Short mmCIF file of N, CA, C and O and ligand atoms in Angstrom, two decimals:
data_model
loop_
_atom_site.label_atom_id
_atom_site.label_comp_id
_atom_site.label_asym_id
_atom_site.label_seq_id
_atom_site.Cartn_x
_atom_site.Cartn_y
_atom_site.Cartn_z
N MET A 21 0.81 -1.20 0.04
CA MET A 21 0.02 0.02 -0.04
C MET A 21 0.90 1.28 0.04
O MET A 21 1.82 1.38 0.80
N THR A 22 0.65 2.14 -0.92
CA THR A 22 1.31 3.44 -0.81
C THR A 22 0.43 4.54 -0.37
O THR A 22 -0.81 4.48 -0.59
N PHE A 23 0.94 5.47 0.32
CA PHE A 23 0.21 6.62 0.83
C PHE A 23 1.01 7.84 0.65
O PHE A 23 2.25 7.85 1.10
N ASN A 24 0.47 8.86 0.08
CA ASN A 24 1.24 10.13 -0.03
C ASN A 24 0.87 11.05 1.09
O ASN A 24 -0.20 11.64 1.09
N TYR A 25 1.79 11.21 2.01
CA TYR A 25 1.57 12.11 3.12
C TYR A 25 1.92 13.47 2.70
O TYR A 25 2.90 13.66 1.87
N ASP A 26 1.33 14.50 3.32
CA ASP A 26 1.71 15.90 3.01
C ASP A 26 3.10 16.13 3.65
O ASP A 26 3.99 16.83 3.10
N TYR A 27 3.30 15.52 4.84
CA TYR A 27 4.58 15.77 5.58
C TYR A 27 5.06 14.44 6.21
O TYR A 27 4.21 13.57 6.54
N GLU A 28 6.31 14.30 6.39
CA GLU A 28 6.86 13.13 7.18
C GLU A 28 6.64 13.36 8.61
O GLU A 28 6.34 12.39 9.37
N ILE A 29 6.73 14.66 9.12
CA ILE A 29 6.64 14.92 10.52
C ILE A 29 5.82 16.22 10.72
O ILE A 29 6.17 17.19 10.13
N ALA A 30 4.78 16.15 11.57
CA ALA A 30 4.03 17.37 11.97
C ALA A 30 4.37 17.56 13.46
O ALA A 30 4.31 16.64 14.23
N ILE A 31 4.61 18.85 13.75
CA ILE A 31 4.86 19.17 15.14
C ILE A 31 3.81 20.17 15.59
O ILE A 31 3.61 21.23 14.94
N ILE A 32 3.08 19.86 16.64
CA ILE A 32 2.05 20.74 17.14
C ILE A 32 2.63 21.51 18.29
O ILE A 32 3.00 20.91 19.29
N GLY A 33 2.67 22.86 18.19
CA GLY A 33 3.18 23.67 19.32
C GLY A 33 4.34 24.49 18.91
O GLY A 33 5.37 23.90 18.41
N VAL A 34 4.22 25.82 19.03
CA VAL A 34 5.31 26.72 18.62
C VAL A 34 5.87 27.36 19.88
O VAL A 34 5.86 28.64 19.98
N GLY A 35 6.28 26.57 20.78
CA GLY A 35 7.01 27.02 21.98
C GLY A 35 8.44 26.53 21.87
O GLY A 35 8.85 25.96 20.80
N PRO A 36 9.23 26.66 22.86
CA PRO A 36 10.63 26.14 22.87
C PRO A 36 10.68 24.65 22.53
O PRO A 36 11.54 24.30 21.75
N ALA A 37 9.78 23.84 23.02
CA ALA A 37 9.81 22.38 22.71
C ALA A 37 9.60 22.13 21.27
O ALA A 37 10.34 21.35 20.60
N GLY A 38 8.51 22.74 20.68
CA GLY A 38 8.19 22.53 19.25
C GLY A 38 9.31 23.09 18.32
O GLY A 38 9.66 22.40 17.36
N ILE A 39 9.77 24.23 18.67
CA ILE A 39 10.83 24.86 17.84
C ILE A 39 12.11 24.05 17.86
O ILE A 39 12.69 23.80 16.86
N GLN A 40 12.46 23.53 19.08
CA GLN A 40 13.69 22.78 19.22
C GLN A 40 13.51 21.45 18.46
O GLN A 40 14.45 21.04 17.74
N ALA A 41 12.33 20.83 18.58
CA ALA A 41 12.13 19.56 17.73
C ALA A 41 12.23 19.89 16.30
O ALA A 41 12.83 19.16 15.62
N GLY A 42 11.69 21.06 15.90
CA GLY A 42 11.74 21.36 14.42
C GLY A 42 13.21 21.56 13.99
O GLY A 42 13.60 21.08 12.96
N LEU A 43 14.00 22.14 14.88
CA LEU A 43 15.47 22.32 14.52
C LEU A 43 16.12 21.07 14.33
O LEU A 43 16.95 20.87 13.37
N HIS A 44 15.83 20.03 15.19
CA HIS A 44 16.45 18.78 15.10
C HIS A 44 16.10 18.05 13.87
O HIS A 44 16.96 17.56 13.06
N VAL A 45 14.82 17.91 13.58
CA VAL A 45 14.39 17.13 12.46
C VAL A 45 14.58 17.85 11.08
O VAL A 45 14.84 17.26 10.08
N GLY A 46 14.37 19.19 11.13
CA GLY A 46 14.66 20.04 9.94
C GLY A 46 16.07 19.90 9.39
O GLY A 46 16.26 19.84 8.19
N ARG A 47 16.98 19.84 10.29
CA ARG A 47 18.36 19.68 9.98
C ARG A 47 18.62 18.40 9.25
O ARG A 47 19.59 18.25 8.43
N ARG A 48 17.82 17.41 9.43
CA ARG A 48 17.91 16.08 8.78
C ARG A 48 17.15 16.05 7.43
O ARG A 48 17.02 15.00 6.89
N LYS A 49 16.72 17.21 7.00
CA LYS A 49 16.08 17.33 5.73
C LYS A 49 14.75 16.57 5.60
O LYS A 49 14.36 16.17 4.53
N HIS A 50 14.09 16.34 6.69
CA HIS A 50 12.73 15.76 6.63
C HIS A 50 11.78 16.82 6.18
O HIS A 50 12.01 18.03 6.32
N ARG A 51 10.66 16.38 5.62
CA ARG A 51 9.54 17.35 5.29
C ARG A 51 8.69 17.50 6.50
O ARG A 51 7.99 16.65 6.92
N VAL A 52 8.81 18.78 7.05
CA VAL A 52 8.26 19.01 8.40
C VAL A 52 7.31 20.22 8.30
O VAL A 52 7.60 21.15 7.65
N VAL A 53 6.23 20.12 9.16
CA VAL A 53 5.34 21.27 9.33
C VAL A 53 5.23 21.58 10.85
O VAL A 53 5.24 20.62 11.63
N LEU A 54 5.22 22.83 11.18
CA LEU A 54 5.11 23.21 12.56
C LEU A 54 3.77 24.00 12.66
O LEU A 54 3.52 24.94 11.89
N LEU A 55 2.94 23.62 13.62
CA LEU A 55 1.55 24.20 13.71
C LEU A 55 1.40 24.81 15.07
O LEU A 55 1.66 24.24 16.07
N GLY A 56 0.79 26.04 15.09
CA GLY A 56 0.45 26.65 16.35
C GLY A 56 0.70 28.14 16.29
O GLY A 56 0.98 28.71 15.23
N LYS A 57 0.64 28.81 17.45
CA LYS A 57 0.75 30.27 17.52
C LYS A 57 1.86 30.66 18.53
O LYS A 57 1.74 30.30 19.71
N ILE A 58 2.90 31.33 18.04
CA ILE A 58 4.04 31.65 18.84
C ILE A 58 3.67 32.47 20.01
O ILE A 58 4.17 32.26 21.14
N GLU A 59 2.76 33.43 19.84
CA GLU A 59 2.33 34.27 20.95
C GLU A 59 1.54 33.60 22.09
O GLU A 59 1.37 34.25 23.12
N GLU A 60 1.21 32.38 21.80
CA GLU A 60 0.48 31.61 22.91
C GLU A 60 1.52 30.73 23.68
O GLU A 60 1.10 30.01 24.62
N SER A 61 2.73 30.81 23.39
CA SER A 61 3.80 30.09 24.12
C SER A 61 3.89 30.74 25.53
O SER A 61 3.83 31.98 25.61
N ALA A 62 4.14 29.88 26.54
CA ALA A 62 4.29 30.47 27.95
C ALA A 62 5.54 31.38 27.93
O ALA A 62 5.65 32.22 28.83
N LEU A 63 6.41 31.19 26.99
CA LEU A 63 7.64 31.96 26.96
C LEU A 63 7.43 33.41 26.44
O LEU A 63 8.32 34.29 26.64
N TRP A 64 6.36 33.58 25.70
CA TRP A 64 6.13 34.88 24.93
C TRP A 64 6.26 36.11 25.85
O TRP A 64 6.83 37.09 25.49
N SER A 65 5.72 35.99 27.04
CA SER A 65 5.78 37.23 27.96
C SER A 65 6.64 36.92 29.17
O SER A 65 6.44 37.55 30.21
N ALA A 66 7.62 36.08 28.99
CA ALA A 66 8.51 35.75 30.11
C ALA A 66 9.90 36.19 29.84
O ALA A 66 10.29 36.42 28.70
N HIS A 67 10.69 36.21 30.92
CA HIS A 67 12.11 36.45 30.78
C HIS A 67 12.80 35.15 31.30
O HIS A 67 12.39 34.57 32.28
N ILE A 68 13.84 34.74 30.53
CA ILE A 68 14.51 33.50 30.91
C ILE A 68 15.80 33.85 31.60
O ILE A 68 16.58 34.68 31.13
N GLU A 69 16.08 33.23 32.76
CA GLU A 69 17.19 33.57 33.50
C GLU A 69 18.35 32.47 33.54
O GLU A 69 19.35 32.66 34.01
N ASN A 70 17.92 31.28 32.99
CA ASN A 70 18.88 30.17 33.16
C ASN A 70 19.12 29.42 31.88
O ASN A 70 19.06 28.18 31.86
N TYR A 71 19.31 30.12 30.79
CA TYR A 71 19.63 29.48 29.49
C TYR A 71 21.12 29.43 29.23
O TYR A 71 21.76 30.43 29.46
N PHE A 72 21.55 28.35 28.77
CA PHE A 72 22.97 28.22 28.33
C PHE A 72 23.29 29.27 27.30
O PHE A 72 22.47 29.51 26.36
N GLY A 73 24.36 29.97 27.44
CA GLY A 73 24.79 30.93 26.45
C GLY A 73 24.33 32.36 26.76
O GLY A 73 24.79 33.32 26.06
N PHE A 74 23.51 32.55 27.78
CA PHE A 74 23.10 33.90 28.16
C PHE A 74 23.41 34.16 29.66
O PHE A 74 22.89 33.45 30.48
N SER A 75 24.24 35.17 29.87
CA SER A 75 24.67 35.44 31.28
C SER A 75 23.67 36.40 31.91
O SER A 75 23.63 36.49 33.13
N GLU A 76 22.86 37.10 31.11
CA GLU A 76 21.88 38.03 31.64
C GLU A 76 20.43 37.47 31.26
O GLU A 76 20.38 36.58 30.46
N LYS A 77 19.50 38.00 31.91
CA LYS A 77 18.04 37.64 31.58
C LYS A 77 17.84 37.81 30.07
O LYS A 77 18.28 38.85 29.55
N VAL A 78 17.13 36.95 29.46
CA VAL A 78 16.84 37.17 28.00
C VAL A 78 15.33 37.10 27.82
O VAL A 78 14.54 36.35 28.45
N ASP A 79 14.92 38.01 26.96
CA ASP A 79 13.47 38.16 26.58
C ASP A 79 12.94 36.94 25.81
O ASP A 79 13.52 36.53 24.90
N GLY A 80 11.79 36.39 26.40
CA GLY A 80 11.25 35.13 25.79
C GLY A 80 10.81 35.37 24.41
O GLY A 80 11.00 34.51 23.48
N LYS A 81 10.14 36.49 24.12
CA LYS A 81 9.67 36.77 22.76
C LYS A 81 10.88 36.81 21.76
O LYS A 81 10.78 36.27 20.71
N PHE A 82 11.96 37.42 22.19
CA PHE A 82 13.16 37.46 21.31
C PHE A 82 13.66 35.99 20.99
O PHE A 82 13.91 35.70 19.92
N LEU A 83 13.66 35.21 22.03
CA LEU A 83 14.22 33.83 21.88
C LEU A 83 13.24 33.06 20.87
O LEU A 83 13.68 32.33 20.05
N LEU A 84 11.93 33.23 21.09
CA LEU A 84 11.02 32.53 20.23
C LEU A 84 11.18 32.97 18.79
O LEU A 84 11.20 32.20 17.79
N GLU A 85 11.22 34.31 18.57
CA GLU A 85 11.35 34.84 17.17
C GLU A 85 12.67 34.39 16.49
O GLU A 85 12.65 34.00 15.32
N GLU A 86 13.79 34.38 17.35
CA GLU A 86 15.03 33.88 16.73
C GLU A 86 14.93 32.41 16.43
O GLU A 86 15.37 31.90 15.35
N GLY A 87 14.17 31.66 17.27
CA GLY A 87 14.00 30.16 17.05
C GLY A 87 13.21 30.00 15.78
O GLY A 87 13.60 29.08 14.95
N LEU A 88 12.17 30.74 15.61
CA LEU A 88 11.40 30.61 14.39
C LEU A 88 12.19 30.91 13.07
O LEU A 88 12.03 30.28 12.05
N LYS A 89 13.08 31.99 13.23
CA LYS A 89 13.99 32.26 12.05
C LYS A 89 14.79 31.07 11.61
O LYS A 89 14.96 30.75 10.45
N ALA A 90 15.31 30.45 12.67
CA ALA A 90 16.25 29.30 12.48
C ALA A 90 15.42 28.19 11.83
O ALA A 90 15.88 27.46 10.88
N VAL A 91 14.23 27.96 12.33
CA VAL A 91 13.38 26.86 11.80
C VAL A 91 13.07 27.05 10.32
O VAL A 91 13.19 26.17 9.53
N LYS A 92 12.73 28.33 9.98
CA LYS A 92 12.49 28.64 8.58
C LYS A 92 13.68 28.38 7.69
O LYS A 92 13.58 27.93 6.58
N LYS A 93 14.87 28.71 8.24
CA LYS A 93 16.08 28.49 7.50
C LYS A 93 16.26 27.05 7.08
O LYS A 93 16.81 26.69 6.08
N PHE A 94 15.69 26.09 7.88
CA PHE A 94 15.84 24.72 7.57
C PHE A 94 14.64 24.19 6.67
O PHE A 94 14.50 23.07 6.35
N GLY A 95 13.82 25.14 6.17
CA GLY A 95 12.79 24.79 5.17
C GLY A 95 11.58 24.27 5.83
O GLY A 95 10.78 23.62 5.07
N ILE A 96 11.36 24.39 7.09
CA ILE A 96 10.21 23.92 7.72
C ILE A 96 9.00 24.76 7.48
O ILE A 96 9.16 26.02 7.54
N GLU A 97 7.86 24.19 7.16
CA GLU A 97 6.70 25.01 6.83
C GLU A 97 5.99 25.32 8.20
O GLU A 97 6.04 24.59 9.10
N LEU A 98 5.42 26.53 8.19
CA LEU A 98 4.84 27.06 9.42
C LEU A 98 3.32 27.31 9.15
O LEU A 98 3.06 28.06 8.21
N ILE A 99 2.49 26.76 9.93
CA ILE A 99 1.01 26.99 9.79
C ILE A 99 0.54 27.60 11.17
O ILE A 99 0.54 26.94 12.19
N LEU A 100 0.19 28.87 11.10
CA LEU A 100 -0.16 29.65 12.32
C LEU A 100 -1.58 29.40 12.74
O LEU A 100 -2.32 30.33 12.87
N GLU A 101 -1.90 28.14 12.93
CA GLU A 101 -3.32 27.84 13.29
C GLU A 101 -3.28 26.74 14.34
O GLU A 101 -2.38 25.92 14.39
N ASP A 102 -4.31 26.73 15.24
CA ASP A 102 -4.44 25.65 16.19
C ASP A 102 -4.93 24.38 15.50
O ASP A 102 -5.72 24.47 14.55
N VAL A 103 -4.51 23.26 16.06
CA VAL A 103 -5.05 22.01 15.58
C VAL A 103 -6.29 21.67 16.41
O VAL A 103 -6.15 21.66 17.66
N VAL A 104 -7.43 21.30 15.74
CA VAL A 104 -8.64 21.05 16.56
C VAL A 104 -8.91 19.55 16.61
O VAL A 104 -9.60 19.11 17.52
N THR A 105 -8.45 18.77 15.59
CA THR A 105 -8.69 17.35 15.58
C THR A 105 -7.46 16.67 15.16
O THR A 105 -6.74 17.07 14.20
N ILE A 106 -7.20 15.53 15.84
CA ILE A 106 -6.14 14.64 15.40
C ILE A 106 -6.80 13.24 15.23
O ILE A 106 -7.39 12.69 16.15
N GLU A 107 -6.68 12.74 14.02
CA GLU A 107 -7.35 11.53 13.68
C GLU A 107 -6.28 10.52 13.26
O GLU A 107 -5.58 10.66 12.27
N PRO A 108 -6.13 9.37 14.06
CA PRO A 108 -5.14 8.37 13.68
C PRO A 108 -5.57 7.66 12.45
O PRO A 108 -6.77 7.32 12.24
N LEU A 109 -4.70 7.46 11.52
CA LEU A 109 -4.95 6.65 10.30
C LEU A 109 -4.28 5.33 10.47
O LEU A 109 -3.63 5.05 11.44
N ASP A 110 -4.46 4.38 9.47
CA ASP A 110 -3.84 3.07 9.65
C ASP A 110 -2.28 3.28 9.81
O ASP A 110 -1.68 2.68 10.60
N LEU A 111 -1.83 4.21 9.01
CA LEU A 111 -0.38 4.62 9.21
C LEU A 111 -0.37 6.15 9.17
O LEU A 111 -0.84 6.76 8.22
N GLY A 112 0.04 6.73 10.22
CA GLY A 112 0.16 8.20 10.29
C GLY A 112 -1.13 8.85 10.81
O GLY A 112 -1.95 8.25 11.57
N PHE A 113 -1.29 10.16 10.61
CA PHE A 113 -2.30 10.95 11.25
C PHE A 113 -2.94 11.94 10.25
O PHE A 113 -2.19 12.44 9.36
N LYS A 114 -4.18 12.24 10.43
CA LYS A 114 -4.83 13.43 9.75
C LYS A 114 -5.03 14.48 10.84
O LYS A 114 -5.67 14.17 11.90
N LEU A 115 -4.61 15.66 10.48
CA LEU A 115 -4.85 16.83 11.44
C LEU A 115 -5.78 17.79 10.73
O LEU A 115 -5.74 18.03 9.57
N ILE A 116 -6.69 18.32 11.58
CA ILE A 116 -7.57 19.37 11.01
C ILE A 116 -7.42 20.63 11.84
O ILE A 116 -7.32 20.56 13.13
N THR A 117 -7.16 21.75 11.17
CA THR A 117 -6.91 23.00 11.88
C THR A 117 -8.17 23.80 12.10
O THR A 117 -9.22 23.48 11.60
N GLU A 118 -8.08 24.85 12.88
CA GLU A 118 -9.20 25.69 13.19
C GLU A 118 -9.79 26.27 11.93
O GLU A 118 -11.01 26.66 11.92
N LYS A 119 -9.00 26.42 10.86
CA LYS A 119 -9.55 26.98 9.63
C LYS A 119 -9.93 25.86 8.66
O LYS A 119 -9.91 26.04 7.38
N GLU A 120 -10.07 24.71 9.16
CA GLU A 120 -10.47 23.45 8.45
C GLU A 120 -9.53 23.00 7.41
O GLU A 120 -9.92 22.41 6.45
N ARG A 121 -8.26 23.34 7.59
CA ARG A 121 -7.24 22.84 6.69
C ARG A 121 -6.94 21.40 7.09
O ARG A 121 -6.85 21.09 8.33
N GLU A 122 -6.83 20.45 6.14
CA GLU A 122 -6.57 19.01 6.44
C GLU A 122 -5.15 18.75 6.04
O GLU A 122 -4.67 19.05 4.95
N ILE A 123 -4.42 18.08 6.94
CA ILE A 123 -2.99 17.73 6.72
C ILE A 123 -2.72 16.28 7.13
O ILE A 123 -3.25 15.87 8.18
N THR A 124 -2.06 15.58 6.31
CA THR A 124 -1.63 14.26 6.69
C THR A 124 -0.16 14.20 6.95
O THR A 124 0.63 14.89 6.32
N SER A 125 0.18 13.37 7.95
CA SER A 125 1.57 13.27 8.37
C SER A 125 1.88 11.87 8.82
O SER A 125 1.04 11.22 9.50
N LEU A 126 3.05 11.35 8.51
CA LEU A 126 3.42 10.00 8.93
C LEU A 126 3.70 10.02 10.39
O LEU A 126 3.26 9.09 11.09
N SER A 127 4.35 10.97 10.94
CA SER A 127 4.60 11.02 12.41
C SER A 127 4.12 12.36 13.03
O SER A 127 3.99 13.35 12.27
N LEU A 128 3.99 12.30 14.28
CA LEU A 128 3.41 13.49 14.99
C LEU A 128 4.19 13.77 16.26
O LEU A 128 4.44 12.79 17.04
N ILE A 129 4.66 15.00 16.48
CA ILE A 129 5.27 15.37 17.70
C ILE A 129 4.36 16.30 18.46
O ILE A 129 3.98 17.39 17.86
N LEU A 130 3.95 15.97 19.64
CA LEU A 130 3.13 16.89 20.46
C LEU A 130 3.95 17.70 21.38
O LEU A 130 4.73 17.22 22.21
N ALA A 131 3.89 19.02 21.19
CA ALA A 131 4.75 19.95 22.00
C ALA A 131 3.89 21.11 22.45
O ALA A 131 4.15 22.23 22.17
N MET A 132 2.72 20.74 22.99
CA MET A 132 1.75 21.75 23.25
C MET A 132 1.76 22.44 24.68
O MET A 132 0.81 23.14 25.02
N GLY A 133 2.84 22.20 25.39
CA GLY A 133 3.01 22.86 26.64
C GLY A 133 2.07 22.26 27.62
O GLY A 133 1.44 21.17 27.52
N VAL A 134 1.97 23.01 28.78
CA VAL A 134 1.08 22.55 29.86
C VAL A 134 0.26 23.78 30.33
O VAL A 134 0.68 24.89 30.20
N LYS A 135 -0.94 23.39 30.73
CA LYS A 135 -1.80 24.40 31.34
C LYS A 135 -1.75 24.16 32.83
O LYS A 135 -2.09 23.03 33.24
N ARG A 136 -1.41 25.20 33.70
CA ARG A 136 -1.46 24.93 35.08
C ARG A 136 -2.88 24.92 35.61
O ARG A 136 -3.75 25.72 35.17
N LYS A 137 -3.14 24.00 36.56
CA LYS A 137 -4.53 23.96 37.14
C LYS A 137 -4.63 25.19 38.09
O LYS A 137 -3.67 25.45 38.77
N LYS A 138 -5.82 25.80 38.01
CA LYS A 138 -6.03 26.89 38.95
C LYS A 138 -6.33 26.29 40.33
O LYS A 138 -6.97 25.27 40.42
N ARG A 139 -5.85 26.92 41.41
CA ARG A 139 -6.16 26.45 42.72
C ARG A 139 -7.67 26.61 43.04
O ARG A 139 -8.27 27.58 42.64
N CYS A 140 -8.25 25.59 43.61
CA CYS A 140 -9.68 25.67 43.91
C CYS A 140 -9.85 26.40 45.27
O CYS A 140 -9.53 25.88 46.25
N LEU A 141 -10.29 27.62 45.08
CA LEU A 141 -10.40 28.40 46.36
C LEU A 141 -11.91 28.53 46.73
O LEU A 141 -12.76 29.13 46.09
N ASP A 142 -12.23 27.75 47.69
CA ASP A 142 -13.55 27.69 48.23
C ASP A 142 -13.58 28.42 49.60
O ASP A 142 -13.28 27.83 50.62
N ARG A 143 -13.89 29.74 49.56
CA ARG A 143 -13.72 30.59 50.74
C ARG A 143 -14.63 30.07 51.90
O ARG A 143 -14.32 30.05 53.03
N LYS A 144 -15.86 29.54 51.55
CA LYS A 144 -16.88 29.19 52.51
C LYS A 144 -16.23 27.95 53.36
O LYS A 144 -16.40 27.88 54.53
N LYS A 145 -15.50 27.08 52.64
CA LYS A 145 -14.91 25.95 53.38
C LYS A 145 -13.59 26.36 53.93
O LYS A 145 -12.89 25.50 54.53
N GLY A 146 -13.17 27.59 53.77
CA GLY A 146 -11.93 28.03 54.30
C GLY A 146 -10.68 27.41 53.60
O GLY A 146 -9.60 27.28 54.18
N LEU A 147 -10.92 27.00 52.35
CA LEU A 147 -9.77 26.33 51.64
C LEU A 147 -8.96 27.35 50.82
O LEU A 147 -9.47 28.37 50.43
C1 FAD B 207 6.79 34.27 33.83
C2 FAD B 207 7.53 33.05 33.43
C3 FAD B 207 8.88 32.96 33.56
C4 FAD B 207 9.61 31.81 33.19
N1 FAD B 207 10.94 31.68 33.37
C5 FAD B 207 11.66 30.66 33.01
C6 FAD B 207 13.02 30.60 33.19
O1 FAD B 207 13.68 31.52 33.67
N2 FAD B 207 13.66 29.42 32.73
C7 FAD B 207 12.96 28.42 32.23
O2 FAD B 207 13.57 27.36 31.81
N3 FAD B 207 11.64 28.45 31.99
C8 FAD B 207 10.94 29.54 32.37
N4 FAD B 207 9.57 29.65 32.20
C9 FAD B 207 8.93 28.44 31.69
C10 FAD B 207 9.01 28.36 30.16
O3 FAD B 207 8.39 29.52 29.55
C11 FAD B 207 8.26 27.08 29.76
O4 FAD B 207 8.89 25.97 30.34
C12 FAD B 207 8.28 26.82 28.27
O5 FAD B 207 7.66 27.87 27.55
C13 FAD B 207 7.63 25.49 27.91
O6 FAD B 207 7.76 25.30 26.48
P1 FAD B 207 6.82 24.42 25.72
O7 FAD B 207 7.26 24.49 24.29
O8 FAD B 207 6.74 23.08 26.30
O9 FAD B 207 5.36 25.02 25.87
P2 FAD B 207 4.80 26.41 25.54
O10 FAD B 207 5.92 27.45 25.46
O11 FAD B 207 3.64 26.68 26.39
O12 FAD B 207 4.29 26.30 24.06
C14 FAD B 207 3.14 25.43 23.72
C15 FAD B 207 2.78 25.75 22.29
O13 FAD B 207 1.75 24.82 21.94
C16 FAD B 207 0.67 25.48 21.27
N5 FAD B 207 -0.51 24.73 21.26
C17 FAD B 207 -1.27 24.20 22.39
N6 FAD B 207 -2.27 23.59 21.97
C18 FAD B 207 -2.28 23.63 20.60
C19 FAD B 207 -3.22 23.09 19.53
N7 FAD B 207 -4.25 22.39 19.83
N8 FAD B 207 -2.79 23.38 18.24
C20 FAD B 207 -1.75 24.09 17.94
N9 FAD B 207 -0.86 24.58 18.88
C21 FAD B 207 -1.12 24.28 20.18
C22 FAD B 207 0.59 26.83 22.04
O14 FAD B 207 -0.15 27.80 21.30
C23 FAD B 207 2.11 27.17 22.13
O15 FAD B 207 2.54 27.75 20.89
C24 FAD B 207 8.91 30.76 32.58
C25 FAD B 207 7.51 30.85 32.32
C26 FAD B 207 6.85 31.97 32.71
C27 FAD B 207 5.28 32.03 32.44
#
């Protein structure tokens, strides 16, 4: 059976994890797509104090934008849309974005960050 995938690797998430994954696989000349929104990364409005190579605090937005420039240099495609559906295929995956774009990929890397749980404050119970 042959199947023509749009990409060999799809990476969901445009934060440090997704960008770093893109840099690794893009350098190997794979056909890669990176999906998501850079400004939704937790790093976008943060300053980083403990990165190798930086002795002073570094602006998160700056790091992300530089990361994206590097990713583009390796020929990785960027789709600035959220993925709303991931459908496993016999081999590979079909992704559907918020703008109803359909993408097939043989492999998938999830780099969607974490959402912190809000503390449950129930004042009546004194919690
Ligand atoms: C104030 C602050 C200060 C910090 N300081 C430091 C520090 O000094 N040192 C340090 O190491 N870390 C620091 N951090 C933490 C650091 O920002 C995170 O560890 C890092 O951003 C996590 O990277 P990530 O790629 O895993 O996730 P994120 O940066 O959160 O990126 C997740 C990406 O996935 C995307 N995504 C999620 N769901 C979907 C979907 N369905 N479809 C498409 N895309 C999706 C998001 O839009 C986003 O682009 C700090 C964070 C904050 C908030």
